[in-house]
XYZ file of C-alpha atoms in Angstrom:
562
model
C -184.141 -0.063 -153.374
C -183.440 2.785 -150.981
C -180.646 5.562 -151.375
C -178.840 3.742 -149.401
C -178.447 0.475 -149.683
C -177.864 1.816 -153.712
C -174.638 3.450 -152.277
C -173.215 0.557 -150.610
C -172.991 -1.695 -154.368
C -170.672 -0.596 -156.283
C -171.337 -0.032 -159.819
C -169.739 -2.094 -162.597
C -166.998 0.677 -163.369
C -166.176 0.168 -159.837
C -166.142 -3.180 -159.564
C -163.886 -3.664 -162.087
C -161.171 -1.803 -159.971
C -161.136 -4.886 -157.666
C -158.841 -8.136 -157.672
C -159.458 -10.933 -155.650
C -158.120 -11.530 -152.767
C -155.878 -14.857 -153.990
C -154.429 -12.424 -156.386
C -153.347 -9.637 -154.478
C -151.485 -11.925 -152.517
C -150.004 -13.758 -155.405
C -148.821 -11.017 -156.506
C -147.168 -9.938 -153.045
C -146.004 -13.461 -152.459
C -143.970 -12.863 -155.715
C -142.501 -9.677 -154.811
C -141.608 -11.126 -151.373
C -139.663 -13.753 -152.675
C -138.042 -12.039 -155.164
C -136.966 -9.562 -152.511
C -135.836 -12.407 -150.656
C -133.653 -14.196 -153.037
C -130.857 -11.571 -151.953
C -131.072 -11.949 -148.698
C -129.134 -14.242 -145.612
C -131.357 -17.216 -144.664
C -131.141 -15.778 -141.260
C -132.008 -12.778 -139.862
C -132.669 -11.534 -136.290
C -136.138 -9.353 -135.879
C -135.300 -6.256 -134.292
C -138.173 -5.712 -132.608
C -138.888 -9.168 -131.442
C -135.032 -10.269 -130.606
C -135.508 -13.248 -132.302
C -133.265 -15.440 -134.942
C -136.016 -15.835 -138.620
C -135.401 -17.971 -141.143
C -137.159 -17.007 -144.693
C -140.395 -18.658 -143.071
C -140.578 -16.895 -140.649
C -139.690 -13.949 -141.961
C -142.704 -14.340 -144.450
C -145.038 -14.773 -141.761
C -144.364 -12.031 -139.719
C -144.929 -10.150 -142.942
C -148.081 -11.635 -143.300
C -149.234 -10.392 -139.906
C -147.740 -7.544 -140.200
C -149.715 -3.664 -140.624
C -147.615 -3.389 -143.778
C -149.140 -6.795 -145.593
C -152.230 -5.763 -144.672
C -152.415 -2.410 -145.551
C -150.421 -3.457 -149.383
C -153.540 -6.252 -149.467
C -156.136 -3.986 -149.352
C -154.368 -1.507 -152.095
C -153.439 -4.158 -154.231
C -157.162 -5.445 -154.363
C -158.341 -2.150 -154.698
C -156.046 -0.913 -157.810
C -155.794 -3.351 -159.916
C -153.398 -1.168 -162.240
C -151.334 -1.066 -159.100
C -147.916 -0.667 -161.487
C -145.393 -3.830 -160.019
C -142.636 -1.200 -159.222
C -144.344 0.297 -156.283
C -145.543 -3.075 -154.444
C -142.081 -4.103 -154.941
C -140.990 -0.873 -153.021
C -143.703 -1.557 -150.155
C -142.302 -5.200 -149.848
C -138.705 -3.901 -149.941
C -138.939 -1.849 -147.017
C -140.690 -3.768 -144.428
C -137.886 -6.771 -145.388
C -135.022 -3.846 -146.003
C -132.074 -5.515 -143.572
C -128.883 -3.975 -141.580
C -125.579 -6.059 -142.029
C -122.369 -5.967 -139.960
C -119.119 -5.472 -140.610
C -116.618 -6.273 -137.308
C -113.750 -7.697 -136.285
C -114.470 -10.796 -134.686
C -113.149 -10.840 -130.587
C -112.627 -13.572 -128.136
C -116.497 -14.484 -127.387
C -118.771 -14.129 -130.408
C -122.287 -15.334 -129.709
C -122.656 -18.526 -131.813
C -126.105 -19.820 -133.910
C -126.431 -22.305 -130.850
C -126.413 -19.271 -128.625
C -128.892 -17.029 -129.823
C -130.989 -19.845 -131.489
C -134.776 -19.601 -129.652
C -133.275 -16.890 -127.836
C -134.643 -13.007 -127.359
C -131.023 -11.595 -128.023
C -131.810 -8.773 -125.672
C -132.755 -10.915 -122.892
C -129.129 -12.657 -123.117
C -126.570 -12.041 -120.159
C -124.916 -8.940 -121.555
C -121.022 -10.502 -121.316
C -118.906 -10.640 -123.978
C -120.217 -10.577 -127.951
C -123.541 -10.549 -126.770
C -122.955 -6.908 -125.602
C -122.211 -6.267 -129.515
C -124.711 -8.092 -130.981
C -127.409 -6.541 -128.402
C -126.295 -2.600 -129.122
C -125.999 -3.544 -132.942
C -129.703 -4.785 -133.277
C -131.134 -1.987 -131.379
C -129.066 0.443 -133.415
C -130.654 -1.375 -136.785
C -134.281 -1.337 -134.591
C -133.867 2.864 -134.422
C -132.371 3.285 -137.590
C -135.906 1.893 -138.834
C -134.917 -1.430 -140.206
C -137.203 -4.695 -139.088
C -134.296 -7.365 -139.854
C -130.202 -7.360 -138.745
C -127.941 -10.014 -139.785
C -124.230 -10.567 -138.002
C -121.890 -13.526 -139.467
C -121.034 -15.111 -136.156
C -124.593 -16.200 -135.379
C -126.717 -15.847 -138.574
C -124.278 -18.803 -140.200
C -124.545 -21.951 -138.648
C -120.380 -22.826 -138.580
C -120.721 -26.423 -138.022
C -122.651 -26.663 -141.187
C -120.066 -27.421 -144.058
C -122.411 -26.844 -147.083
C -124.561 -23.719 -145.327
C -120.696 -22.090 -144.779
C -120.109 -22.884 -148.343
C -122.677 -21.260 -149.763
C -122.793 -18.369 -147.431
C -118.822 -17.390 -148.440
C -120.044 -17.415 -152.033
C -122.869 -15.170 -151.146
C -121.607 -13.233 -148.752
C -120.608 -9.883 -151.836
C -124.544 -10.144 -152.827
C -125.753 -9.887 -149.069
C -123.850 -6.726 -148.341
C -124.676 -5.576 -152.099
C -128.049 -5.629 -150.944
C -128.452 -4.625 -147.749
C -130.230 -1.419 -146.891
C -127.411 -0.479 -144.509
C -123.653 -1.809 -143.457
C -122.940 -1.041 -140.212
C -119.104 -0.984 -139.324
C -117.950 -1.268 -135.787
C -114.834 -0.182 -134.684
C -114.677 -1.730 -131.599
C -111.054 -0.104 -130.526
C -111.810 3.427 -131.482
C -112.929 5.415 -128.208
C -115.785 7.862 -127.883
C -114.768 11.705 -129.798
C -111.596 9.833 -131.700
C -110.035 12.503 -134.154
C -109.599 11.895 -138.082
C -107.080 9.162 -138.358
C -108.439 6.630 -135.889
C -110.751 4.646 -138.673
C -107.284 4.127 -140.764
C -105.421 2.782 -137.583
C -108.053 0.362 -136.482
C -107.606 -3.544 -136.904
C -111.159 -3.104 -138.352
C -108.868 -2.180 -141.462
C -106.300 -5.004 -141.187
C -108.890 -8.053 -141.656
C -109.146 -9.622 -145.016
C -112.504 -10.373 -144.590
C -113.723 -6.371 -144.471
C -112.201 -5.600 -147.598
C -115.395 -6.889 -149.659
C -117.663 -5.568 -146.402
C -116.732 -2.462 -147.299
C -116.626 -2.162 -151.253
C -120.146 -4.436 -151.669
C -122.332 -2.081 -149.500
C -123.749 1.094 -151.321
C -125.241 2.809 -147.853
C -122.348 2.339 -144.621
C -121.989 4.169 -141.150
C -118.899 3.498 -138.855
C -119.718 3.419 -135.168
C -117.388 3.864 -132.561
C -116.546 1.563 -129.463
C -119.390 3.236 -127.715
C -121.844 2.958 -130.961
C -121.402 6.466 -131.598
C -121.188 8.019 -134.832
C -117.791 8.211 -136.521
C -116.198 11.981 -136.040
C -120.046 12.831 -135.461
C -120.469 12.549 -138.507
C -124.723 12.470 -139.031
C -124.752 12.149 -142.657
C -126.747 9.109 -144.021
C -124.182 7.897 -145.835
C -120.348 7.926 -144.791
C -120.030 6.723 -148.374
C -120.728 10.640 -149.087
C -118.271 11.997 -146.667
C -115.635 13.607 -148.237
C -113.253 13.432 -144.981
C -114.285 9.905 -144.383
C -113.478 8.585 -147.598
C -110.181 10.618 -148.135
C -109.281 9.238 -144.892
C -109.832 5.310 -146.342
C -108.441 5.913 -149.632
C -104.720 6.954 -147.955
C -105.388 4.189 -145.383
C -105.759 1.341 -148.432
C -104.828 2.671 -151.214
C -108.449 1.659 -153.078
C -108.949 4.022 -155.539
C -112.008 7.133 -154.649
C -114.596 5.523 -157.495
C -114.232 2.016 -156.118
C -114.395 3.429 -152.563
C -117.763 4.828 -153.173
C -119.016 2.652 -156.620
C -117.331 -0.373 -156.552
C -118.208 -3.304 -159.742
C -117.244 -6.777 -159.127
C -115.435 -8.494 -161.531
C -112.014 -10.441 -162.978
C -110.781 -6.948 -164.865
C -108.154 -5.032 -163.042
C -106.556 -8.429 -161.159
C -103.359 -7.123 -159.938
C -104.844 -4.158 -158.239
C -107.501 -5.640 -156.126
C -105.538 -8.422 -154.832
C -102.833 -5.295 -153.546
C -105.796 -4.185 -151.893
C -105.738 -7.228 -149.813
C -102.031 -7.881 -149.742
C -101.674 -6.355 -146.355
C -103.950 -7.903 -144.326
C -104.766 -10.845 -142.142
C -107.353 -13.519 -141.743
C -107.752 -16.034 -138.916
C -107.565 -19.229 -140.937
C -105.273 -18.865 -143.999
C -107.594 -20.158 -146.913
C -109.819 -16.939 -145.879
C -107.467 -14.344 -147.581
C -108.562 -15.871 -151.114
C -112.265 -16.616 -149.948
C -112.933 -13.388 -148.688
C -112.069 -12.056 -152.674
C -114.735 -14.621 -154.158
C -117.266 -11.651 -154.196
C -114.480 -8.846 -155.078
C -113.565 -11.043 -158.140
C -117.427 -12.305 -158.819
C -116.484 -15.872 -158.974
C -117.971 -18.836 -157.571
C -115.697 -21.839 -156.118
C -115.761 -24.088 -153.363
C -114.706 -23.778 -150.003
C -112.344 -26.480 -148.828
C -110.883 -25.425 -145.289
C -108.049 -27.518 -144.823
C -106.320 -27.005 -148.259
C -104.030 -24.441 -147.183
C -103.445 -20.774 -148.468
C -101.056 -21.722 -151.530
C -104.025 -23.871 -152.989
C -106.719 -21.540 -152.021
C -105.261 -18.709 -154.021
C -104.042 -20.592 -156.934
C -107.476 -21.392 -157.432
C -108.745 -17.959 -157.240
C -106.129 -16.755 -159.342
C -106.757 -19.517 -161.779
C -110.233 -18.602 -162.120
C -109.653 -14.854 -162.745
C -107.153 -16.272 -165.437
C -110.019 -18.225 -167.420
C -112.714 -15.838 -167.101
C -110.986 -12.657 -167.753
C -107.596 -13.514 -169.436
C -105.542 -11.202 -167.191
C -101.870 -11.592 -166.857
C -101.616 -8.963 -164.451
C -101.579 -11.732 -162.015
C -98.255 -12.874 -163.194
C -96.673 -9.608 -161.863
C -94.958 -10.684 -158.729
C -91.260 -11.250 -157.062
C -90.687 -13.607 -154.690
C -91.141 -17.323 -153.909
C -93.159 -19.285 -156.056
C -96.521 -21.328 -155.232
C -96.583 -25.214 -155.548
C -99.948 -24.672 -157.269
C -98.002 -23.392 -159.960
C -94.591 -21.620 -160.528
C -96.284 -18.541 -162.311
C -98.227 -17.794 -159.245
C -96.635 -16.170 -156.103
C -96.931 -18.346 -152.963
C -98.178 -15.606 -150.818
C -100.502 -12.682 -151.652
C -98.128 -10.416 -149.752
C -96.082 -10.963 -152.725
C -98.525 -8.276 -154.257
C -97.365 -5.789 -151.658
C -95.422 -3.348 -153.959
C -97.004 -1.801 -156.949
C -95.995 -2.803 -160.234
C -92.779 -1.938 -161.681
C -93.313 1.297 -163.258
C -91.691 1.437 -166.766
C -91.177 4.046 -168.913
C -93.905 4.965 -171.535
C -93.529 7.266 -174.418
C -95.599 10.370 -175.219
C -97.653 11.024 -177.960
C -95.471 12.841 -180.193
C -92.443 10.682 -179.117
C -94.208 7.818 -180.712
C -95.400 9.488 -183.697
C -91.977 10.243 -184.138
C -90.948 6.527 -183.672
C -93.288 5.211 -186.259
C -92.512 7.842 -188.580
C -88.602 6.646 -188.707
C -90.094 3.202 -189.217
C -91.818 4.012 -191.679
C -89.105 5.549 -193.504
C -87.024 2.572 -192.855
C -89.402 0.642 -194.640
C -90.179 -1.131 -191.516
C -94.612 -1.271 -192.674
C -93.682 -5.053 -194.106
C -92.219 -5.814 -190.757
C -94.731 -4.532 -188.396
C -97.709 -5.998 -190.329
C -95.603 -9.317 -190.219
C -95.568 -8.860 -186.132
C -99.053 -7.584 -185.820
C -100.767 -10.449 -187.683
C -99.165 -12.738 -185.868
C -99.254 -11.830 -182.515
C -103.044 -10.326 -183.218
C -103.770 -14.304 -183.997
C -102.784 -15.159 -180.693
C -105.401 -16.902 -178.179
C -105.890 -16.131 -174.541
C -104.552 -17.916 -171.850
C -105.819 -20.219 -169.836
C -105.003 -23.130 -167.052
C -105.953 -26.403 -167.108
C -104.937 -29.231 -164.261
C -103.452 -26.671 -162.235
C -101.143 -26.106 -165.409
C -101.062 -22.676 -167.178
C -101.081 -22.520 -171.196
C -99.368 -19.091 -171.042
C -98.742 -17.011 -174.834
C -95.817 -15.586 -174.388
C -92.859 -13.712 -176.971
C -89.947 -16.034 -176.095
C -86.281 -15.070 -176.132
C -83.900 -18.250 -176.012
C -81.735 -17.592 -173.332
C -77.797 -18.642 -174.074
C -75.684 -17.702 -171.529
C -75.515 -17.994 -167.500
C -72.759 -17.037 -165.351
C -72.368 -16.693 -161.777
C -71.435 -13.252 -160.495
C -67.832 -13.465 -158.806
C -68.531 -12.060 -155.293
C -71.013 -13.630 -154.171
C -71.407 -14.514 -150.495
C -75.030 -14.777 -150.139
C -75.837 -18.592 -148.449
C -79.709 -17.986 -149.895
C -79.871 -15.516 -153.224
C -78.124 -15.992 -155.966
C -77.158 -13.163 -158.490
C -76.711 -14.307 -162.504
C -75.513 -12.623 -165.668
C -77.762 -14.078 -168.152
C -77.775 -13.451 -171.810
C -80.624 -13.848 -174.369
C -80.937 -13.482 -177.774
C -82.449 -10.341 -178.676
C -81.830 -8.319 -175.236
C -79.873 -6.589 -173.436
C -78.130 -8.587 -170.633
C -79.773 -9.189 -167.306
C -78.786 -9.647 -163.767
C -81.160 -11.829 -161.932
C -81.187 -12.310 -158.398
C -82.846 -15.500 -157.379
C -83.238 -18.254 -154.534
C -82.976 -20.611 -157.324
C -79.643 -22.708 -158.235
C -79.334 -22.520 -161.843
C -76.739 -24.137 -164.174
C -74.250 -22.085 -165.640
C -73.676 -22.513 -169.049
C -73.062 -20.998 -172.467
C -74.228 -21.366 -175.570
C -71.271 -23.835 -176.944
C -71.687 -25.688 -173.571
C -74.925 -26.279 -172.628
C -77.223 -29.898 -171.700
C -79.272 -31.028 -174.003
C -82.235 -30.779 -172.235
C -81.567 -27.744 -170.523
C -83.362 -24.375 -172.002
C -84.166 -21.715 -170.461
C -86.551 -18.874 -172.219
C -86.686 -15.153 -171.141
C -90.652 -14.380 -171.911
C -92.807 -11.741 -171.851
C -96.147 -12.929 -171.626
C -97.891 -11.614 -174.529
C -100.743 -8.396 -173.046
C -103.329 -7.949 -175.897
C -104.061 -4.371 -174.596
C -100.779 -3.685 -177.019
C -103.011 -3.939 -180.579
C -105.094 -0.815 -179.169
C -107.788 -3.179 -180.308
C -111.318 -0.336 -179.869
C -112.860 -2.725 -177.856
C -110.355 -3.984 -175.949
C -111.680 -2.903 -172.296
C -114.954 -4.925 -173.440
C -113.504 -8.167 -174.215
C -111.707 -8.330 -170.786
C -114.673 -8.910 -169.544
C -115.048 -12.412 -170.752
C -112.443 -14.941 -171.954
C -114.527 -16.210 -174.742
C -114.573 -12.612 -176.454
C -110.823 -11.969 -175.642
C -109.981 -14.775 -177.614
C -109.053 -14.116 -181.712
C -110.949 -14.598 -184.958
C -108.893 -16.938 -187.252
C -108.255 -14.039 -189.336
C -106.455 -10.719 -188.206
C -108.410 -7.836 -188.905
C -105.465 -6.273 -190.207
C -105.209 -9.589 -192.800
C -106.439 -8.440 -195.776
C -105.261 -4.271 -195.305
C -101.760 -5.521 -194.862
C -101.121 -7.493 -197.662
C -102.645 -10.817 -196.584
C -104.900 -11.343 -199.804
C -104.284 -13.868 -201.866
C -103.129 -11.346 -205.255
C -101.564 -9.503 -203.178
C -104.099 -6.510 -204.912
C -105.531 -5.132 -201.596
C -105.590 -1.452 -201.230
C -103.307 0.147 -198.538
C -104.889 0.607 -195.441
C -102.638 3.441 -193.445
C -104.450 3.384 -190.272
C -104.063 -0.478 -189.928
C -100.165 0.147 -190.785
C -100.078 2.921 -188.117
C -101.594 0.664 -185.908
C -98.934 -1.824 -186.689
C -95.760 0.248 -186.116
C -97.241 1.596 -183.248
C -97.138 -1.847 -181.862
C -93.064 -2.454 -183.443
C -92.670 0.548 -180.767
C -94.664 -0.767 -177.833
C -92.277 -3.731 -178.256
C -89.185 -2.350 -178.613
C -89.601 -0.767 -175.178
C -88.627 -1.781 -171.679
C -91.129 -4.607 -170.202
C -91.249 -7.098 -167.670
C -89.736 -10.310 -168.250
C -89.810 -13.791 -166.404
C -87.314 -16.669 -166.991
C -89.032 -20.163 -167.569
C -86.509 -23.242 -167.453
C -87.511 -26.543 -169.468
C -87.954 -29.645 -167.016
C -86.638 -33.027 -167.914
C -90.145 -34.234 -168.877
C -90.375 -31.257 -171.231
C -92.627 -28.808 -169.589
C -91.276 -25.506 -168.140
C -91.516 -24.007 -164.925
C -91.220 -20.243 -163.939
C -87.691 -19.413 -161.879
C -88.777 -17.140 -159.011
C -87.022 -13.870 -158.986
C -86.441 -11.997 -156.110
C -86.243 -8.988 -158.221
C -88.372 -7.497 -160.807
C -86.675 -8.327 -164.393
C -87.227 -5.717 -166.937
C -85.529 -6.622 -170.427
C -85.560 -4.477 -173.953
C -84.771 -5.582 -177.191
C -81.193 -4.605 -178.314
C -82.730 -3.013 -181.668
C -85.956 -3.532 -183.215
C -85.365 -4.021 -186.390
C -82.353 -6.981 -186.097
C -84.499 -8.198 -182.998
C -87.775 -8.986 -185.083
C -87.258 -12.588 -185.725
C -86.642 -12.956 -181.581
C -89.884 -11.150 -181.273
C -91.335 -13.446 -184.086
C -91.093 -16.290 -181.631
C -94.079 -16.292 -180.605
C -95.448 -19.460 -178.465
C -97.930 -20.877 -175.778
C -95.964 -22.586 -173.536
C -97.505 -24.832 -170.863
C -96.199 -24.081 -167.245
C -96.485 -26.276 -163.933
């Protein structure tokens, strides 16, 4: 054998370096469709103009420099580590997204479909969708996806499934372009937070989902120049869209999905518009992370009580029931519009640190410890609530309402204002489009009964792990035991040692409750159930004193709504 042919076979230790050629691509094939399970079943190629479906997408991989340079690796490294052929198949299939308001022409699936995109007539949306794909094509990325014609809109169960998938897309696209097609060339700070861009309800999630963004302006121009790769890290950019909506700066630039924090996200939406109604609770499916169908047609009130009913069961959050206003025929406890989530929650009046060591330590002298375990244990047993049928199972503290008078003086032809006494509480004035029955406690139907409630927030116990079980329903709900059961006198001899955190914990909560907090009236129907009576005011009630109040607050219930 000559010197040279003896160089061109590799020795054994050599050979074993080497995979086979079926495996190297098994593996890639694996990567690639794992990299692809995120990702629109559309896409247009940037460099070829063309609309790709996964297939094709694969096989333009598989012709592709990229596949065959990661081949030839793979086979030879056969300790190749997972992580980095993942990265390699990542890239070439990294995508650009786009976040816009939608105009009068928007090129359709049917129009682009077979098409180059950049040989199109250049009228209209195509002008858009041509400048946004070559913007994606220089910014380095293969694939660019825009909603109008990457979704075919005629297909009922495709539209379905891309609503519920539309957070994940944007989650993991490389890069979300935003174009703010009425801000002009060298527009001044200010100009992002005026832009209808801002007023969809759609680009609320298009904005929070994506981790890398750039805003373009009408001329697809950078944003105030700015030429950072991510406006995400722009300091002036982000200040600017926190005063426009309000979003907080760590969801601006981290945002988690998820059922926790209700109230607040669906203010974050409150102000602004969609085309078709149904779309203002759609476009929060991926804001909340839930999953429910689509059903255009069903109107907004219907659409939202199912959102809100979902966030309900999965997260227990009663944030939701903060509203004022005109109640949905979904169900009385929700609000019929979300505008109704407009204004911030009624800001009541906490107490400081030492002001509530102070409070407990007069209970405590009053000998209040038996009474505040009493409270704790019961309410601590309480279970989370929940709808079912449209109907919600709400636990709620209950205060038997036994008095309602008109106000003299009242010329309104639509509101309504009431003095309405409870047991318990300080009177109330409430101000509602409602007709209630005046009546007193001597002279009042036997059916009628009206409760003032305040639906029962767990948060109170200061439970350690309270920010934890929020997360699911199943954990938010309570052992059959309190854990205060045994500490608190709860043992059968009655032997138990003293626990004095457990009591602090309790009279802490005897405070909580004896101060100011929001209230809703529920009136009994003549089948029995209840149903909430919209307010057009926010009602905040206190107990008249804690200690001759604590059988009222005793009454503790879950009452079931329509």
């Amino acid at each position: 054998m000559t010197r040279a042919s003896t160089c061109l076979t590799p020795s054994p230790e050599l050979r074993q370096q080497y995979v086979s050629a079926s495996e190297a691509e098994g593996a890639i094939q694996e990567a690639t469709h794992a990299q692809l399970d995120n990702a629109p079943h559309r896409l247009i190629n940037t460099s070829t103009g063309y609309l790709c479906n996964r297939d094709a997408r694969i096989d333009a991989f598989k012709t592709s420099s990229e596949f065959k340079e990661l081949l030839l690796t793979t086979m030879m490294h056969a300790d190749l580590h997972m992580e980095h052929l993942q990265e390699v198949v990542a890239t070439y299939f990294h995508f650009a997204m786009l976040s816009h308001r939608w105009e009068a022409s928007e090129p359709l699936l049917y129009d682009i479909k077979d098409e180059d995109v950049y040989k199109l007539n250049p009228v209209g949306g195509i002008v858009k969708l041509q400048s946004f794909c070559r913007t994606a094509r220089d910014a380095g990325y293969h694939w660019a996806w825009m909603d109008t014609c990457c979704i075919d809109q005629t297909n009922n169960v495709e539209v379905q499934e891309s609503v519920n998938s539309m957070f994940v897309w944007y989650r993991h696209s490389a890069l979300t372009i935003i174009y703010l097609s009425d801000v002009p060339p060298s527009s001044k700070s200010g100009s992002l937070a005026t832009s209808v861009w801002n007023r969809r309800g759609w680009t609320v999630q298009e904005f929070l989902a994506p981790r890398i963004i750039l805003f373009y302006q009408k001329d697809w121009s950078l944003y105030l120049d700015d030429r950072s790769p991510n406006h995400k890290e722009s300091i002036s950019i982000m200040q600017e869209m926190g005063d426009a909506t309000g979003i907080d700066a760590q969801a601006l630039v981290a945002f988690r999905p998820g059922t926790g924090s209700a109230r607040e996200k669906l203010q974050w939406a409150s102000k602004r518009v969609t085309t078709l109604q149904e779309d203002i609770a759609y476009s929060l499916f991926g804001v909340f992370g839930v999953n429910l169908p689509v059903i255009y047609g069903e109107k907004k009130q219907n659409a939202l009580g199912r959102l809100l009913q979902e966030v309900v069961a999965q997260s227990g959050d009663i944030s939701v029931l903060d509203w004022v206003g005109k109640s949905s025929g979904f169900n009385s406890c929700l609000p019929a519009d979300i505008t109704l989530y407009k204004a911030p929650p009624r800001a009541l009046p906490s107490l400081s640190e030492d002001e509530m060591q102070s409070s407990v330590s007069t209970l405590r002298d009053f000998g209040a410890v038996e009474l505040a375990s009493k409270v704790y244990s019961t309410l601590d047993s309480v279970t989370a609530p929940r709808f079912a049928h449209r109907r919600l199972h709400l636990p709620c503290i209950t205060f038997l309402v036994t008095d309602v008078r008109r106000k003299r003086g009242q010329d309104q032809e639509t509101c309504f204002t009431y003095e309405v006494k409870a047991d318990g509480v300080h009177d109330l004035l409430i101000t509602t489009e409602d007709k209630l029955m005046p009546f007193s406690r001597s002279r009042k139907p036997g059916w009628q009964t009206i409760f003032l409630v305040r639906p029962w927030d767990r948060s109170l116990l200061e439970l350690p792990d309270y920010a934890d079980d929020m997360e699911s329903v199943d954990d938010w709900t309570t052992p059959p035991e309190s854990p205060l059961y045994d500490s608190l006198g709860g043992s059968e001899d009655g032997d138990e040692p003293v626990d004095l955190e457990s009591h602090s914990l309790a009279l802490r909560l005897l405070v909580r409750l004896g101060q100011p907090f929001s209230a809703f009236l529920l009136a009994r129907q003549r089948d029995g159930q209840y149903k909430r009576i919209a307010s057009d005011d926010n009602i905040v009630a206190q107990v008249k004193d804690i200690g001759a109040s604590a059988h009222a607050m005793m009454d503790v219930r879950k009452i079931e709504i329509l």
